[in-house]
Coordinates of N, CA, C and O in Angstrom, one line a residue:
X20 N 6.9 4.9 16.6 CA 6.0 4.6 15.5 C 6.8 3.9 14.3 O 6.4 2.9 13.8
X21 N 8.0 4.5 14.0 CA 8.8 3.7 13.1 C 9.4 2.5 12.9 O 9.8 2.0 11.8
X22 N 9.5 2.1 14.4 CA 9.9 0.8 14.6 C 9.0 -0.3 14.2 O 9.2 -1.4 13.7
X23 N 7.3 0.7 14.9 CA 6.4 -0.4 14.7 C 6.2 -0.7 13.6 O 5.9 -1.9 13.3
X24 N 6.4 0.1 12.7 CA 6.0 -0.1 11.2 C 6.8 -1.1 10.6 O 6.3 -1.8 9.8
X25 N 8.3 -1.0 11.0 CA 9.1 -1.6 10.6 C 8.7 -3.4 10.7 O 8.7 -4.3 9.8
X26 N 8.5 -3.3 12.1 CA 7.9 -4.5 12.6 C 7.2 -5.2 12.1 O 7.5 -6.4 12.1
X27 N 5.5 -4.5 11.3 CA 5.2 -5.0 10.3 C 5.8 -5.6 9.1 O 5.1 -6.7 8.8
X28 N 6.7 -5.5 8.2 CA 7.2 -5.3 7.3 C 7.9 -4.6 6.2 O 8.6 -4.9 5.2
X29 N 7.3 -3.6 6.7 CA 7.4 -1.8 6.0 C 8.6 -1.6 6.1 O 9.4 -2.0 7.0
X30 N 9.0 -0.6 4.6 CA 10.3 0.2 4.8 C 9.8 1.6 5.0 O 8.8 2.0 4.4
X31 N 10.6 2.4 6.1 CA 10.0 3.3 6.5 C 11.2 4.7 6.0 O 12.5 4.6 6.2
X32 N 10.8 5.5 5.5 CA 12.3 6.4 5.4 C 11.4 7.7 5.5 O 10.3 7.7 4.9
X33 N 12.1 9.0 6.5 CA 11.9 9.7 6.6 C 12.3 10.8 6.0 O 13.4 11.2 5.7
X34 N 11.0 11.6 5.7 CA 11.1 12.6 4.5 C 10.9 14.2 5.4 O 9.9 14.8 5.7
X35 N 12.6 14.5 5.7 CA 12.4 15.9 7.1 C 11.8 17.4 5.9 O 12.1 17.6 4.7
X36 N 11.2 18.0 6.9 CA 11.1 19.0 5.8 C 10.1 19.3 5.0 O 10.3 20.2 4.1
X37 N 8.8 18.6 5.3 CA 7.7 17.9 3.8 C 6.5 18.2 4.2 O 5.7 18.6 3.4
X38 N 6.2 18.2 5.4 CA 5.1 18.7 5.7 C 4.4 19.3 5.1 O 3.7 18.8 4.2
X39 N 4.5 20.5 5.3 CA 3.2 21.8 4.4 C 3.3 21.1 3.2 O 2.3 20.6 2.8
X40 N 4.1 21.0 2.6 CA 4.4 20.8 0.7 C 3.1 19.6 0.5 O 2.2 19.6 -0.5
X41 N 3.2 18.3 1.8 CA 2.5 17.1 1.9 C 1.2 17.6 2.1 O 0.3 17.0 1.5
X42 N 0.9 18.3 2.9 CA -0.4 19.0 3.6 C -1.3 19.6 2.2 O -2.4 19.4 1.9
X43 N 0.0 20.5 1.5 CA -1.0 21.3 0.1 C -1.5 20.1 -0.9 O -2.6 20.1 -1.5
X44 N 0.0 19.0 -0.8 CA -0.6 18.4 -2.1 C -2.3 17.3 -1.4 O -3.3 17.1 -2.1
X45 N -2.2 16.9 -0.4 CA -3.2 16.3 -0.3 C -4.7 17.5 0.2 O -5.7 16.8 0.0
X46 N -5.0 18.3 0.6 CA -5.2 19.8 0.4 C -5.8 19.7 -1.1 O -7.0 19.3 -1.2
X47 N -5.3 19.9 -2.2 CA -5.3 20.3 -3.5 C -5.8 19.0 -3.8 O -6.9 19.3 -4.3
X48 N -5.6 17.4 -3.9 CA -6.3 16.0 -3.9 C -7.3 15.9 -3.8 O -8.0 15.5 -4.8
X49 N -8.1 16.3 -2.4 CA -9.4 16.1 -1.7 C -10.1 16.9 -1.5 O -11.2 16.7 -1.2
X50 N -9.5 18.7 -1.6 CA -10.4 19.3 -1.0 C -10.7 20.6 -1.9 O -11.4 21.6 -1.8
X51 N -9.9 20.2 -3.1 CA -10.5 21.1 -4.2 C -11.2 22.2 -4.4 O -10.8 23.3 -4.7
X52 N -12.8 21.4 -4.3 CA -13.7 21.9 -4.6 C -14.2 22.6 -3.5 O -15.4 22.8 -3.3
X53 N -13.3 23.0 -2.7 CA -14.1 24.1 -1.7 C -13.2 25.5 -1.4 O -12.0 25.5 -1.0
X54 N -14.0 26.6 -1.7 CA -13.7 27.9 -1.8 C -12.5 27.8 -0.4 O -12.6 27.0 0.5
X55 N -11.4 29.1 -0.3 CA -11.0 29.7 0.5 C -11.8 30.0 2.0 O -11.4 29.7 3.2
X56 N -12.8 30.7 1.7 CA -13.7 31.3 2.7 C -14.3 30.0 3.2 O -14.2 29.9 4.4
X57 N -14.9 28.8 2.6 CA -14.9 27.5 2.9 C -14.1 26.6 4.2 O -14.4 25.8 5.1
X58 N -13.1 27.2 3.7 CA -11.9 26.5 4.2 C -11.6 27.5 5.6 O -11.5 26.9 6.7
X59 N -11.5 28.4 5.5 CA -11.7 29.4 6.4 C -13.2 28.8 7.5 O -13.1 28.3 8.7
X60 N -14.0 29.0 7.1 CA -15.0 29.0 8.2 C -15.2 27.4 8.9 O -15.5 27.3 10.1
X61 N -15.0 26.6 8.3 CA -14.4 25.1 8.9 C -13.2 24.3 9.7 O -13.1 23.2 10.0
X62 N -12.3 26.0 10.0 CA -10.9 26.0 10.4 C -9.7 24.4 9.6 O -9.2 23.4 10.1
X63 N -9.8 24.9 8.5 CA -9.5 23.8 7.8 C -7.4 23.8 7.8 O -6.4 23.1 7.5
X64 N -7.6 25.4 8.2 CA -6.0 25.4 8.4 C -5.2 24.7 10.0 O -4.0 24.8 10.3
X65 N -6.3 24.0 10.8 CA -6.2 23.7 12.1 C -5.6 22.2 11.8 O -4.5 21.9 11.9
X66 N -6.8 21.3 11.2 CA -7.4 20.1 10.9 C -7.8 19.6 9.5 O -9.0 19.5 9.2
X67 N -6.8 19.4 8.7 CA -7.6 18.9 7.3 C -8.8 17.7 7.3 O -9.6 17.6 6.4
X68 N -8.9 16.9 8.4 CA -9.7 16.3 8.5 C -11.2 17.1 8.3 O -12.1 16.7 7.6
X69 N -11.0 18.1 8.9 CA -12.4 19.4 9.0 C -13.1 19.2 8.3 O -14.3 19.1 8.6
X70 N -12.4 19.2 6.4 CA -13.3 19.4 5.6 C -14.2 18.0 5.9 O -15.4 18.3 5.9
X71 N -13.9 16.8 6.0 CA -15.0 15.9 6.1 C -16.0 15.8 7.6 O -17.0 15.2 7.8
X72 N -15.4 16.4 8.3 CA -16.3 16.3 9.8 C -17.6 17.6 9.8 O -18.8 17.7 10.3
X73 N -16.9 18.1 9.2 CA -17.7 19.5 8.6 C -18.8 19.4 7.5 O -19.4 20.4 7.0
X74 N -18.9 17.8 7.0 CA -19.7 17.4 5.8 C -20.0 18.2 5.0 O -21.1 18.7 4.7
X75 N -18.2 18.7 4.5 CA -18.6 19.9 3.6 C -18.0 19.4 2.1 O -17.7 20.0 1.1
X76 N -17.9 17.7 2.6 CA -17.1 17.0 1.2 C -17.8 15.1 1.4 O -18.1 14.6 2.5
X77 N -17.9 14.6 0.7 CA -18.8 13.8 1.0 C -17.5 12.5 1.5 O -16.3 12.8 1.3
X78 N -18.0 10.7 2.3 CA -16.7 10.5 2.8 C -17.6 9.3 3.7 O -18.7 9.5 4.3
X79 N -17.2 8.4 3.6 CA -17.4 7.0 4.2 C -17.3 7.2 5.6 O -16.6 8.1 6.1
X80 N -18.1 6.3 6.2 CA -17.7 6.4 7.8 C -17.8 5.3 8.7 O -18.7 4.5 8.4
X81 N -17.2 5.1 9.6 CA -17.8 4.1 10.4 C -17.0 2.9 10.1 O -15.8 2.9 9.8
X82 N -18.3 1.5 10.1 CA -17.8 0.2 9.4 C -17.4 0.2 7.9 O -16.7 -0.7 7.4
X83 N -17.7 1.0 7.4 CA -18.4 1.4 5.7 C -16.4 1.6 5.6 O -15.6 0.7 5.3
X84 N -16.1 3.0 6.1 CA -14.4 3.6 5.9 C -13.5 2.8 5.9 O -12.6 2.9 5.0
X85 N -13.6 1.4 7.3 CA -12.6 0.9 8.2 C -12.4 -0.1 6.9 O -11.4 -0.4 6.4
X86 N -13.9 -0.9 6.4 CA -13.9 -1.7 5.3 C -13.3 -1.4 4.4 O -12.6 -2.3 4.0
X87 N -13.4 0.1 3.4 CA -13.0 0.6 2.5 C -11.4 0.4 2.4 O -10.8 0.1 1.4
X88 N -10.6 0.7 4.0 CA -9.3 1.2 3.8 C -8.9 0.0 3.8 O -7.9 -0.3 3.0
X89 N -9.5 -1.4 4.8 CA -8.8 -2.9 4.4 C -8.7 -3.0 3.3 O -7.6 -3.0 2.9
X90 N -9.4 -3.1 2.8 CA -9.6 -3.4 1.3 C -8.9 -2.5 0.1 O -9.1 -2.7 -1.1
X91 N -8.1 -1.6 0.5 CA -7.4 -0.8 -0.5 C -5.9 -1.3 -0.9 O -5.0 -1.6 -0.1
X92 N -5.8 -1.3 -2.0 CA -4.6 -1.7 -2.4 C -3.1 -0.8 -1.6 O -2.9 0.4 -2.0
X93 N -2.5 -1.2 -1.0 CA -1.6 -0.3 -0.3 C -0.3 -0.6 -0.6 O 0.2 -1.5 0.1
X94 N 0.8 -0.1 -1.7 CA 1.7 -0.6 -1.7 C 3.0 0.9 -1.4 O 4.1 0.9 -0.8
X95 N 2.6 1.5 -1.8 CA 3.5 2.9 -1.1 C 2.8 3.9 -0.3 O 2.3 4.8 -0.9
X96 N 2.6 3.8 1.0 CA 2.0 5.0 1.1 C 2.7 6.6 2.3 O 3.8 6.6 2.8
X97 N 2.0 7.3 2.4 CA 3.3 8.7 3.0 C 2.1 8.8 4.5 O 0.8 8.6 4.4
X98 N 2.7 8.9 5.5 CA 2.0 9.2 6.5 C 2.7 10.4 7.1 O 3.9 10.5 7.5
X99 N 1.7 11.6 7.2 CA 2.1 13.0 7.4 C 1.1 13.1 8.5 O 0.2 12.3 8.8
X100 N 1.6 14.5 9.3 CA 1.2 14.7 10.5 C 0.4 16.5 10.5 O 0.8 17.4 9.7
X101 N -0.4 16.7 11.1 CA -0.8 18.0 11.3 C 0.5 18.7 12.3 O 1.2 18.0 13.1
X102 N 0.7 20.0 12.0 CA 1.3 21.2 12.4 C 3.3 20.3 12.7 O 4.2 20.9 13.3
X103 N 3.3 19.6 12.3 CA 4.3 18.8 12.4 C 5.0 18.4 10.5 O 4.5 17.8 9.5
X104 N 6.5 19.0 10.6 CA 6.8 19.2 9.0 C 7.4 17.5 9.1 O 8.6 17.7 9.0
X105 N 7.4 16.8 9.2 CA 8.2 15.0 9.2 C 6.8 14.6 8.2 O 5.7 15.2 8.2
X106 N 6.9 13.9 7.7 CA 6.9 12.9 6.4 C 7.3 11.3 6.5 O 8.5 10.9 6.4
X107 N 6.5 10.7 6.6 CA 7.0 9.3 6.3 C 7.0 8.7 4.9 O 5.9 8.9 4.6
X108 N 7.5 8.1 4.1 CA 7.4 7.4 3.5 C 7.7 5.6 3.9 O 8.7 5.0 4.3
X109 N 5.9 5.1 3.4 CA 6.3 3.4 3.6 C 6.1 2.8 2.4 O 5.2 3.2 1.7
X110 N 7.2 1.6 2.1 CA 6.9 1.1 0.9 C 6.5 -0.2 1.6 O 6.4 -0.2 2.8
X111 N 6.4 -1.1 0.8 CA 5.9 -2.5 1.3 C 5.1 -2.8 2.2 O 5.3 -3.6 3.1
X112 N 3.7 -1.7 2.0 CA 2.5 -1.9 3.0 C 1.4 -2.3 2.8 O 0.3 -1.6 2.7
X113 N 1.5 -3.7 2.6 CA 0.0 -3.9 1.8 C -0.6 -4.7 3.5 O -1.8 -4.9 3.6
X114 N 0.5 -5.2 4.5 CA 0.0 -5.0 5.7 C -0.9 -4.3 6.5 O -1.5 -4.7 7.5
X115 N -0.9 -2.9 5.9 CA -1.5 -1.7 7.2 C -2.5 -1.9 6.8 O -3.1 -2.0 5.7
X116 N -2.6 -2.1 8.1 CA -4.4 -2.3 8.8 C -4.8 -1.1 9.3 O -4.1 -0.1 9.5
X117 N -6.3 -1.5 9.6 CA -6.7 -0.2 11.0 C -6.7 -0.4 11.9 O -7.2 0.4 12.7
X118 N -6.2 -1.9 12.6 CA -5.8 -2.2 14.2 C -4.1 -2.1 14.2 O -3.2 -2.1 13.3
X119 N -4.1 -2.1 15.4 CA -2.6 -1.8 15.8 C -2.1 -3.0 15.9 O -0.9 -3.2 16.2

């Protein structure tokens, strides 16, 4: 995956170690507003995605998302993984798409 990114034009540097830390801070970003027990009954410690599949946080979908994320200004962004502590950091991504 690193390569590919690279390929794009991206600087890629790996951040070992970051996981959970990355997981809470985006956790604490988006999902705020939903109780423990919330978070609990949505298995949100599995899948952070949960909280939005679980329409227990409101959240674009579809054509509506894929449009939204083209269209987002991307110039640093961190790509983190479930149950997995690695961390990416990319700068110079205003390439990432949602095709490969």
């Amino acid at each position: 995956m690193k390569d590919a990114l690279k390929k794009k034009g991206m600087f890629v540097k790996k951040l070992p170690n970051q996981g959970e830390l990355f997981r809470k801070r985006w956790e604490n970003e988006f999902a705020s507003a939903l109780s423990a027990s919330q978070k609990k009954k949505i298995y949100m410690d599995q899948f952070l995605w949960h909280a939005f599949s679980y329409e227990k946080l409101p959240c674009l979908q579809g054509e509506q998302a894929i449009q939204a994320f083209e269209q987002q200004r991307k110039n640093d962004c961190y790509l983190l993984f479930e149950h997995d502590e690695r961390v990416l950091q990319l700068s110079k991504c205003r390439h990432l798409t949602s095709k490969r």
